[in-house]
Coordinates of C-alpha atoms and ligand atoms in Angstrom, one line a residue:
X1 CA 0.0 -0.1 0.0
X2 CA 1.6 3.8 -1.0
X3 CA 2.6 5.4 1.6
X4 CA 2.7 2.3 4.1
X5 CA 6.4 2.7 5.4
X6 CA 6.8 6.0 7.0
X7 CA 5.6 7.1 9.8
X8 CA 3.0 8.6 10.3
X9 CA 3.2 12.1 12.8
X10 CA 1.3 13.3 15.3
X11 CA 1.8 17.4 14.6
X12 CA 0.3 19.6 17.2
X13 CA -0.5 22.8 15.5
X14 CA 1.0 26.0 17.8
X15 CA -1.0 29.0 17.2
X16 CA 0.2 31.4 20.3
X17 CA 0.9 35.1 19.4
X18 CA 4.2 35.6 20.2
X19 CA 7.6 33.3 19.3
X20 CA 8.0 32.9 23.1
X21 CA 4.9 31.3 23.9
X22 CA 5.2 29.0 20.5
X23 CA 8.2 28.2 21.6
X24 CA 6.9 27.3 25.1
X25 CA 3.9 25.2 22.9
X26 CA 6.8 23.2 21.1
X27 CA 8.0 22.0 24.9
X28 CA 4.8 21.2 25.7
X29 CA 4.2 19.0 22.4
X30 CA 7.6 17.3 22.4
X31 CA 6.6 16.8 26.7
X32 CA 3.1 15.0 25.4
X33 CA 5.0 12.8 23.1
X34 CA 4.1 14.7 19.4
X35 CA 6.1 13.9 16.6
X36 CA 6.5 17.4 14.6
X37 CA 4.9 20.7 15.0
X38 CA 3.4 23.1 13.1
X39 CA 4.2 26.8 13.8
X40 CA 1.1 28.8 12.1
X41 CA 2.9 32.4 11.5
X42 CA -0.6 33.8 10.9
X43 CA -1.6 34.1 14.6
X44 CA 1.8 35.5 15.4
X45 CA 1.4 39.5 16.1
X46 CA 4.8 40.0 14.5
X47 CA 6.0 37.9 11.9
X48 CA 10.0 38.7 10.5
X49 CA 13.1 37.2 10.3
X50 CA 14.2 37.4 14.0
X51 CA 10.7 35.5 15.0
X52 CA 11.9 32.8 11.9
X53 CA 15.2 32.4 14.1
X54 CA 14.1 32.2 17.4
X55 CA 11.2 29.7 16.1
X56 CA 13.6 27.4 14.6
X57 CA 17.0 27.6 16.8
X58 CA 17.5 24.5 19.0
X59 CA 14.0 23.1 18.2
X60 CA 13.6 19.8 20.1
X61 CA 10.8 19.0 16.7
X62 CA 11.1 19.3 13.2
X63 CA 8.8 22.2 12.5
X64 CA 6.4 22.9 9.8
X65 CA 6.1 26.9 8.8
X66 CA 3.0 27.6 7.3
X67 CA 1.6 30.9 7.2
X68 CA -2.0 30.8 6.4
X69 CA -3.8 33.1 4.2
X70 CA -7.2 34.4 4.7
X71 CA -8.3 33.2 0.9
X72 CA -7.5 29.0 3.0
X73 CA -9.2 29.7 6.0
X74 CA -5.9 31.6 7.6
X75 CA -5.3 34.8 9.9
X76 CA -2.9 36.6 6.6
X77 CA -4.5 39.6 5.0
X78 CA -1.8 41.2 3.5
X79 CA 0.8 41.1 0.8
X80 CA 0.8 38.3 -1.4
X81 CA 5.3 38.5 -2.0
X82 CA 5.1 39.7 1.5
X83 CA 4.1 36.5 2.6
X84 CA 5.5 34.1 0.7
X85 CA 9.0 36.5 1.8
X86 CA 8.5 35.2 4.7
X87 CA 7.9 31.4 3.8
X88 CA 11.0 31.9 1.7
X89 CA 13.3 32.7 4.5
X90 CA 11.8 30.3 6.9
X91 CA 13.5 28.1 3.6
X92 CA 16.5 29.8 4.0
X93 CA 16.7 29.3 8.1
X94 CA 16.4 25.9 7.9
X95 CA 12.4 25.0 8.3
X96 CA 11.9 21.6 8.1
X97 CA 8.9 21.5 6.1
X98 CA 6.6 24.8 4.4
X99 CA 3.2 24.5 3.9
X100 CA 2.4 25.9 0.7
X101 CA -0.8 26.5 -0.5
X102 CA -2.2 24.8 -3.9
X103 CA -3.2 27.9 -5.5
X104 CA 0.4 29.4 -5.3
X105 CA 2.0 29.6 -8.9
X106 CA 4.8 26.7 -9.5
X107 CA 6.9 29.7 -10.4
X108 CA 6.8 31.0 -7.0
X109 CA 6.4 28.4 -4.3
X110 CA 9.7 28.3 -2.4
X111 CA 11.9 25.4 -2.6
X112 CA 13.0 22.7 0.0
X113 CA 10.3 20.5 1.8
X114 CA 7.2 21.4 0.6
X115 CA 3.9 20.1 1.8
X116 CA 1.3 21.3 -0.7
X117 CA -2.4 22.2 1.0
X118 CA -5.1 23.1 -0.2
X119 CA -8.4 23.9 3.1
X120 CA -11.9 24.6 1.8
X121 CA -13.8 25.1 5.8
X122 CA -17.1 25.8 3.1
X123 CA -17.5 22.0 2.6
X124 CA -17.5 20.7 6.3
X125 CA -18.1 16.6 6.0
X126 CA -21.7 16.1 6.8
X127 CA -21.3 12.7 7.2
X128 CA -18.8 9.7 8.9
X129 CA -19.2 8.9 5.0
X130 CA -16.7 11.4 4.3
X131 CA -14.4 10.3 6.8
X132 CA -14.2 7.5 4.6
X133 CA -13.3 9.1 1.4
X134 CA -10.5 10.7 3.1
X135 CA -9.2 7.6 4.2
X136 CA -9.3 6.6 0.0
X137 CA -7.8 9.2 -0.9
X138 CA -4.7 8.2 1.8
X139 CA -4.7 4.8 0.1
X140 CA -4.4 5.8 -3.1
X141 CA -2.2 8.3 -3.0
X142 CA 1.0 7.1 -4.1
X143 CA 2.9 10.0 -1.8
X144 CA 2.9 10.6 1.7
X145 CA -0.6 13.0 2.1
X146 CA -2.5 14.2 4.9
X147 CA -6.4 14.0 4.2
X148 CA -8.8 15.4 6.4
X149 CA -12.4 15.2 7.0
X150 CA -13.3 18.4 9.0
X151 CA -15.8 18.9 11.9
X152 CA -17.0 16.3 14.4
X153 CA -18.0 13.8 11.4
X154 CA -14.8 13.4 9.7
X155 CA -13.0 12.3 13.4
X156 CA -12.2 8.8 11.9
X157 CA -9.9 10.5 8.8
X158 CA -8.2 12.2 11.7
X159 CA -8.2 8.7 14.4
X160 CA -7.1 6.7 11.1
X161 CA -4.4 8.6 9.5
X162 CA -2.1 6.3 11.1
X163 CA -3.6 3.1 9.4
X164 CA -3.6 4.2 5.9
X165 CA 0.0 5.7 6.4
X166 CA -0.6 9.3 6.1
X167 CA 2.5 11.7 6.5
X168 CA 0.5 13.0 9.7
X169 CA -2.3 13.7 11.3
X170 CA -3.5 16.9 14.3
X171 CA -3.7 17.0 17.4
X172 CA -4.2 20.5 19.4
X173 CA -2.4 20.5 22.7
X174 CA -5.5 21.4 24.6
X175 CA -9.0 22.4 24.4
X176 CA -9.2 25.3 22.6
X177 CA -6.6 25.5 21.1
X178 CA -7.4 23.4 17.4
X179 CA -6.8 25.0 14.1
X180 CA -9.4 23.7 12.6
X181 CA -12.2 22.0 13.6
X182 CA -13.0 18.7 14.8
X183 CA -9.2 18.3 15.7
X184 CA -9.0 15.8 19.1
X185 CA -5.8 17.0 21.7
X186 CA -3.0 15.3 21.4
X187 CA -4.2 13.6 25.1
X188 CA -7.5 12.1 23.7
X189 CA -5.6 10.9 20.5
X190 CA -3.0 9.1 22.8
X191 CA -4.8 8.0 25.3
X192 CA -8.6 7.4 24.0
X193 CA -7.8 6.5 20.7
X194 CA -4.6 4.6 21.1
X195 CA -2.7 6.2 18.4
X196 CA 1.0 4.8 19.3
X197 CA -1.0 0.7 18.9
X198 CA -2.4 1.6 14.9
X199 CA -1.4 0.1 12.2
X200 CA -2.2 -1.4 9.3
X201 CA -4.0 -4.3 10.5
X202 CA -5.8 -2.6 13.4
X203 CA -9.9 -3.6 13.1
X204 CA -11.8 -0.6 13.7
X205 CA -15.0 0.0 15.2
X206 CA -17.4 2.9 16.7
X207 CA -20.5 4.0 17.9
X208 CA -23.3 5.4 15.8
X209 CA -25.3 8.4 17.1
X210 CA -25.9 12.2 17.8
X211 CA -25.0 13.5 19.3
X212 CA -21.9 11.3 20.1
X213 CA -19.5 13.9 21.3
X214 CA -19.6 13.0 24.6
X215 CA -20.2 9.1 24.4
X216 CA -18.7 7.5 27.1
X217 CA -18.2 4.6 24.5
X218 CA -15.0 5.4 23.0
X219 CA -13.0 5.2 26.9
X220 CA -14.8 2.1 27.3
X221 CA -14.5 0.3 24.5
X222 CA -10.8 0.9 23.5
X223 CA -9.8 0.4 27.4
X224 CA -11.4 -3.2 27.7
X225 CA -9.1 -3.7 24.0
X226 CA -6.1 -2.3 25.2
X227 CA -6.5 -4.5 28.3
X228 CA -7.0 -7.6 26.5
X229 CA -4.1 -6.9 23.9
X230 CA -6.7 -6.6 20.9
X231 CA -5.3 -4.7 17.4
X232 CA -8.7 -3.0 17.7
X233 CA -9.3 1.0 17.8
X234 CA -13.0 2.5 18.8
X235 CA -14.3 6.4 17.0
X236 CA -17.2 8.0 17.3
X237 CA -19.5 8.3 14.4
X238 CA -22.4 10.8 14.2
X239 CA -25.0 10.2 11.8
X240 CA -27.6 12.6 11.9
X241 CA -31.2 11.5 12.0
X242 CA -33.5 10.1 10.6
X243 CA -32.6 6.4 7.2
X244 CA -31.2 8.2 5.2
X245 CA -28.1 9.3 7.1
X246 CA -28.0 6.0 8.4
X247 CA -28.0 4.0 5.2
X248 CA -25.3 6.4 3.0
X249 CA -22.8 5.8 5.9
X250 CA -23.5 1.9 5.7
X251 CA -23.2 2.3 2.4
X252 CA -20.2 4.3 2.2
X253 CA -19.0 0.9 4.8
X254 CA -19.8 -1.1 2.6
X255 CA -17.9 -0.1 -0.7
X256 CA -15.2 0.0 1.5
X257 CA -13.7 -3.2 3.5
X258 CA -11.3 -2.4 3.6
X259 CA -11.4 0.2 6.3
X260 CA -11.3 -2.8 8.2
X261 CA -14.9 -2.0 10.4
X262 CA -15.4 -5.0 12.3
X263 CA -18.9 -3.5 14.7
X264 CA -20.9 -0.8 15.6
X265 CA -22.4 0.8 18.9
X266 CA -25.6 2.2 17.8
X267 CA -27.4 4.8 19.9
X268 CA -30.6 7.6 20.2
X269 CA -31.7 8.1 17.4
X270 CA -30.6 5.4 14.9
X271 CA -31.2 1.8 16.6
X272 CA -34.8 1.1 14.8
X273 CA -32.9 2.4 11.7
X274 CA -30.1 0.1 12.2
X275 CA -32.5 -3.3 12.8
X276 CA -33.2 -1.8 9.6
X277 CA -30.0 -1.5 8.1
X278 CA -29.2 -5.3 9.6
X279 CA -32.7 -7.0 8.3
X280 CA -35.0 -9.1 10.5
X281 CA -33.6 -11.9 10.0
X282 CA -30.7 -11.6 11.2
X283 CA -31.5 -10.4 14.8
X284 CA -33.0 -12.2 17.6
X285 CA -36.7 -12.7 18.3
X286 CA -36.1 -10.4 20.9
X287 CA -35.0 -7.8 19.1
X288 CA -36.6 -7.7 16.8
X289 CA -40.2 -7.4 19.2
X290 CA -38.5 -4.5 20.3
X291 CA -38.1 -3.1 17.2
X292 CA -34.3 -1.9 18.1
X293 CA -30.5 -3.4 17.9
X294 CA -28.0 -1.4 19.2
X295 CA -25.2 -3.3 18.8
X296 CA -23.7 -4.5 15.3
X297 CA -21.5 -7.3 14.2
X298 CA -19.4 -6.7 10.9
X299 CA -18.9 -9.9 9.2
X300 CA -15.5 -11.4 7.4
X301 CA -17.6 -11.7 4.0
X302 CA -19.9 -7.9 5.2
X303 CA -22.7 -9.1 6.5
X304 CA -24.5 -7.9 9.2
X305 CA -25.8 -9.7 12.3
X306 CA -27.9 -7.4 15.2
X307 CA -28.9 -8.0 19.1
X308 CA -30.1 -5.0 21.4
X309 CA -28.0 -5.6 24.3
X310 CA -29.6 -2.4 25.9
X311 CA -32.7 -5.3 27.1
X312 CA -30.4 -8.5 27.6
X313 CA -28.2 -6.2 30.2
X314 CA -31.2 -5.0 31.6
X315 CA -33.0 -8.0 32.3
X316 CA -28.7 -8.9 33.6
X317 CA -28.4 -6.0 36.0
X318 CA -32.2 -7.0 37.5
X319 CA -32.0 -10.5 37.7
X320 CA -28.4 -10.6 39.3
X321 CA -29.0 -7.9 41.8
X322 CA -32.0 -10.0 43.1
X323 CA -29.9 -13.6 42.8
X324 CA -32.2 -15.7 40.7
X325 CA -32.6 -16.4 37.0
X326 CA -35.3 -14.8 33.8
X327 CA -37.4 -17.0 34.2
X328 CA -38.2 -16.9 38.0
X329 CA -39.8 -13.3 36.4
X330 CA -42.8 -14.7 35.8
X331 CA -45.6 -14.1 37.7
X332 CA -43.7 -10.9 39.3
X333 CA -45.6 -7.5 40.1
X334 CA -43.7 -4.4 37.9
X335 CA -43.7 -1.0 38.1
X336 CA -42.4 0.4 34.6
X337 CA -41.7 4.3 34.8
X338 CA -41.0 5.9 31.4
X339 CA -42.8 4.5 27.6
X340 CA -40.0 5.3 25.6
X341 CA -36.8 3.7 24.4
X342 CA -35.8 2.6 27.1
X343 CA -38.8 1.1 28.4
X344 CA -39.5 -0.8 25.2
X345 CA -36.7 -2.7 25.5
X346 CA -37.3 -3.6 29.7
X347 CA -40.9 -4.0 28.8
X348 CA -40.6 -6.6 25.9
X349 CA -38.0 -8.6 28.0
X350 CA -40.3 -8.4 31.4
X351 CA -43.2 -9.9 29.3
X352 CA -41.3 -12.3 27.5
X353 CA -40.7 -13.8 30.5
X354 CA -44.0 -13.4 32.0
X355 CA -43.8 -10.7 34.4
X356 CA -46.7 -8.9 35.0
X357 CA -45.8 -5.4 33.6
X358 CA -47.6 -2.3 35.1
X359 CA -46.7 1.1 32.5
X360 CA -46.8 4.7 34.3
X361 CA -45.9 7.4 31.7
X362 CA -47.0 10.7 31.9
X363 CA -48.0 10.8 28.6
X364 CA -51.1 7.8 28.7
X365 CA -51.9 6.9 25.3
X366 CA -48.4 6.1 24.5
X367 CA -48.2 3.9 28.2
X368 CA -51.2 2.3 26.4
X369 CA -49.8 1.7 23.2
X370 CA -46.6 0.4 24.3
X371 CA -48.9 -1.7 27.0
X372 CA -50.5 -2.9 24.3
X373 CA -48.4 -3.8 22.2
X374 CA -46.6 -5.9 25.4
X375 CA -49.2 -7.4 27.3
X376 CA -49.1 -5.2 29.8
X377 CA -51.3 -2.7 31.5
X378 CA -51.0 1.2 31.6
X379 CA -51.8 3.9 33.9
X380 CA -51.2 7.1 34.2
X381 CA -48.7 8.9 36.6
X382 CA -51.3 10.2 39.7
X383 CA -51.7 6.4 40.4
X384 CA -48.4 5.9 40.9
X385 CA -50.0 6.6 44.7
X386 CA -51.5 3.3 45.1
X387 CA -49.0 1.8 43.7
X388 CA -48.4 -2.4 44.3
X389 CA -45.1 -3.9 43.1
X390 CA -42.5 -5.8 43.7
X391 CA -40.1 -4.7 41.3
X392 CA -39.9 -0.8 40.1
X393 CA -37.2 0.5 37.5
X394 CA -37.4 4.1 36.1
X395 CA -36.8 4.7 32.6
X396 CA -37.6 8.0 32.7
X397 CA -34.9 10.5 32.5
X398 CA -36.3 12.5 35.9
X399 CA -33.6 12.6 38.5
X400 CA -30.7 12.8 35.2
X401 CA -27.9 15.4 35.5
X402 CA -28.1 18.3 35.5
X403 CA -31.5 18.0 37.5
X404 CA -30.1 15.7 40.5
X405 CA -32.6 16.8 43.0
X406 CA -35.4 15.6 40.9
X407 CA -36.9 12.3 41.8
X408 CA -39.8 10.9 39.5
X409 CA -41.5 9.8 42.5
X410 CA -42.2 10.6 45.9
X411 CA -40.6 8.3 48.7
X412 CA -43.7 7.1 50.5
X413 CA -44.7 5.0 47.2
X414 CA -41.9 3.3 48.2
X415 CA -42.9 1.4 50.9
X416 CA -43.7 -2.4 49.7
X417 CA -41.8 -2.5 47.0
X418 CA -38.7 -5.0 47.5
X419 CA -36.5 -3.7 44.2
X420 CA -35.8 -0.5 42.8
X421 CA -33.8 0.0 39.2
X422 CA -32.8 3.2 37.9
X423 CA -31.5 3.7 34.2
X424 CA -30.4 6.6 34.7
X425 CA -26.2 6.0 35.5
X426 CA -26.0 10.1 35.4
X427 CA -25.5 10.7 38.5
X428 CA -24.4 6.5 39.2
X429 CA -26.4 7.1 42.9
X430 CA -29.6 9.1 41.5
X431 CA -32.6 10.4 44.3
X432 CA -34.9 7.5 43.4
X433 CA -31.9 5.5 45.0
X434 CA -31.0 7.0 47.0
X435 CA -34.5 6.8 48.5
X436 CA -35.3 3.6 47.9
X437 CA -32.0 2.7 49.6
X438 CA -33.2 4.4 53.1
X439 CA -36.6 3.1 52.8
X440 CA -35.1 -0.7 52.3
X441 CA -35.2 -1.6 49.2
X442 CA -32.3 -3.3 47.3
X443 CA -31.6 -0.6 44.9
X444 CA -29.9 -1.7 41.3
X445 CA -28.2 1.5 39.7
X446 CA -28.3 2.6 35.7
X447 CA -24.5 1.7 35.5
X448 CA -25.3 -2.4 36.0
X449 CA -26.8 -2.0 32.7
X450 CA -24.5 0.2 31.0
X451 CA -21.8 -1.4 31.4
X452 CA -23.5 -4.4 30.9
X453 CA -24.5 -3.9 27.4
X454 CA -21.4 -2.8 26.6
X455 CA -19.4 -5.6 28.0
X456 CA -22.1 -7.7 25.5
X457 CA -21.4 -6.2 22.6
X458 CA -17.1 -6.4 23.5
X459 CA -18.0 -10.4 23.9
X460 CA -19.7 -9.9 20.7
X461 CA -17.9 -8.6 18.5
X462 CA -14.1 -10.4 19.5
X463 CA -15.7 -13.6 21.4
X464 CA -13.2 -12.7 24.2
X465 CA -14.7 -12.6 27.9
X466 CA -14.6 -8.6 28.5
X467 CA -13.0 -7.0 31.1
X468 CA -15.8 -6.0 33.2
X469 CA -14.3 -4.5 36.2
X470 CA -12.1 -2.2 34.0
X471 CA -15.2 -1.4 32.3
X472 CA -16.6 -0.3 35.1
X473 CA -14.2 1.5 36.8
X474 CA -14.0 3.3 33.4
X475 CA -17.4 4.6 33.6
X476 CA -17.0 5.5 37.2
X477 CA -13.3 7.3 36.5
X478 CA -15.7 9.3 33.6
X479 CA -19.1 10.5 35.1
X480 CA -16.7 11.6 38.4
X481 CA -13.9 13.0 36.2
X482 CA -15.0 13.4 32.3
X483 CA -11.2 14.0 30.9
X484 CA -10.0 10.8 29.2
Ligands
LIG1 P1 -37.1 8.3 26.0 O1 -37.1 7.3 24.5 O2 -36.8 9.9 25.4 O3 -38.4 8.6 26.7 C1 -38.1 9.1 27.9 C2 -39.1 8.9 28.9 O4 -39.0 9.7 29.7 C3 -40.9 9.4 28.1 O5 -41.8 8.2 28.4 C4 -41.3 10.3 28.8 O6 -42.8 10.8 29.4 C5 -40.6 10.5 30.3 N1 -40.3 11.2 30.7 C6 -39.3 12.3 30.5 N2 -39.2 13.7 31.3 C7 -40.6 13.5 32.0 C8 -40.8 14.3 33.3 N3 -40.4 15.5 33.3 N4 -42.2 13.8 33.7 C9 -41.9 12.9 33.5 N5 -42.3 11.6 32.7 C10 -41.0 12.2 31.5 O7 -35.6 8.2 26.5 P2 -35.0 6.9 27.0 O8 -34.0 6.8 25.9 O9 -35.8 5.6 26.9 O10 -34.1 6.9 27.6 C11 -34.8 7.2 29.2 C12 -33.6 6.7 30.5 O11 -32.9 6.0 30.5 C13 -32.8 8.7 29.9 O12 -32.3 8.6 31.5 C14 -31.5 7.2 30.5 O13 -30.3 7.4 31.2 C15 -31.5 6.1 30.9 N6 -31.3 4.9 29.9 C16 -30.3 4.3 30.3 C17 -29.4 3.4 29.5 C18 -28.9 2.7 30.1 O14 -27.7 1.6 30.5 N7 -28.3 2.7 31.7 C19 -29.8 2.9 28.6 C20 -30.7 3.6 27.4 C21 -31.2 4.4 28.5 P3 -43.7 11.5 28.0 O15 -43.7 9.8 26.6 O16 -44.5 11.4 28.3 O17 -42.8 12.3 27.1

């Protein structure tokens, strides 16, 4: 494959206002493990020969000198001869690479190691299929190249640059210091996205959703891959709502088996689209009844298999805490609060195991529709005053961050309930769970379900036992300190 033999550099763009600050940035980039820096001269307050000398003297890392004009998204809006003159000087002073825009006529370009660049800020990527296009460009480039799809949709092209033997990819020193939309920090690239482990054979997994920027899944799965020594990386895949956007990406994946995508997690709002893409015949009976899958496995021949690990994880968390089997749920009175996506998966599973389920929902008609589909009963929320249930499961978002003082039911209703399961996982201990514990109920937290569904995905994809304790630790750390 072209370009595979060269090392792909992790390049930190420096956007400081003075040469001194930029030099401090160089040292920080070196300490953070960067391979190269890009001095963005257009960010400097003053650019002259002494500034260039100061930047190049005893530099700890190879330097790309870039003096980006406004017409290609940069900050320099002065005369073109002055701009090119600075780049000539930088070349004479020994800059390792000079970035020259492709619209500069060949006769005007400085000599030396030139990176010919083109930036189209008017075209931000529309979906992760544009990142696949960028990877295709890298594969066919025939010479060292950088091809990145900008914006959140382009994340995969930044992370997989090394898999496809790119010249480099860019990562900022810290959040807020990005030189282009969608850039990760160097710490995220190295710690979260396994930069140093990525190679040509690395398998790719990802989470599809909208939004996905705050998803904990990349942290959990990448940590699990690292722990288990699996040559794989897990990326965020933002896909805008609607089956068209979902199908566009799936089509792009089918056309690009060399991307080595092996599995996908699917979250809101695409779980139903995922089932349609996989095909009803390729999922288990309960997932089909639920009408949604959150796990896709891509077989070597490109065929897709789907699962719903949400319901399985919810059942396992519940029966595990009660010390019973799923079959022992038969005949037990269960109150389910809510009638959305989570409630649907849980009601389908509970009724499958013959529990006696009553749904309490704010919008009564929605609760009634769900109940009718799965043979449950439905009531309005006011009927909670007369609750008679052995098990209560909250499937509403009430009590979730940032409204942590809220609870879906008053505590006196909990008298007589034996087990309270809150699917909300942020915060780890909701007000409902706190009050349930005070009322003497056994409690099951949403983190158990969340870790369970991620662990099932890992096992479905790799055929290995998931490192559940590690995955749980990552979730708990993320919920208490969201930095990678
Ligand atoms: P959803 O489809 O939007 O449904 C939300 C449900 O909550 C609806 O029934 C809605 O009632 C009800 N609701 C929302 N705000 C309410 C309020 N102020 N008062 C009364 N009812 C209210 O959401 P979802 O996907 O089912 O998710 C629900 C919860 O499950 C979330 O908190 C999520 O964190 C949790 N969850 C956890 C996991 C896990 O792994 N632990 C997995 C999936 C989901 P209406 O029908 O009247 O609008």
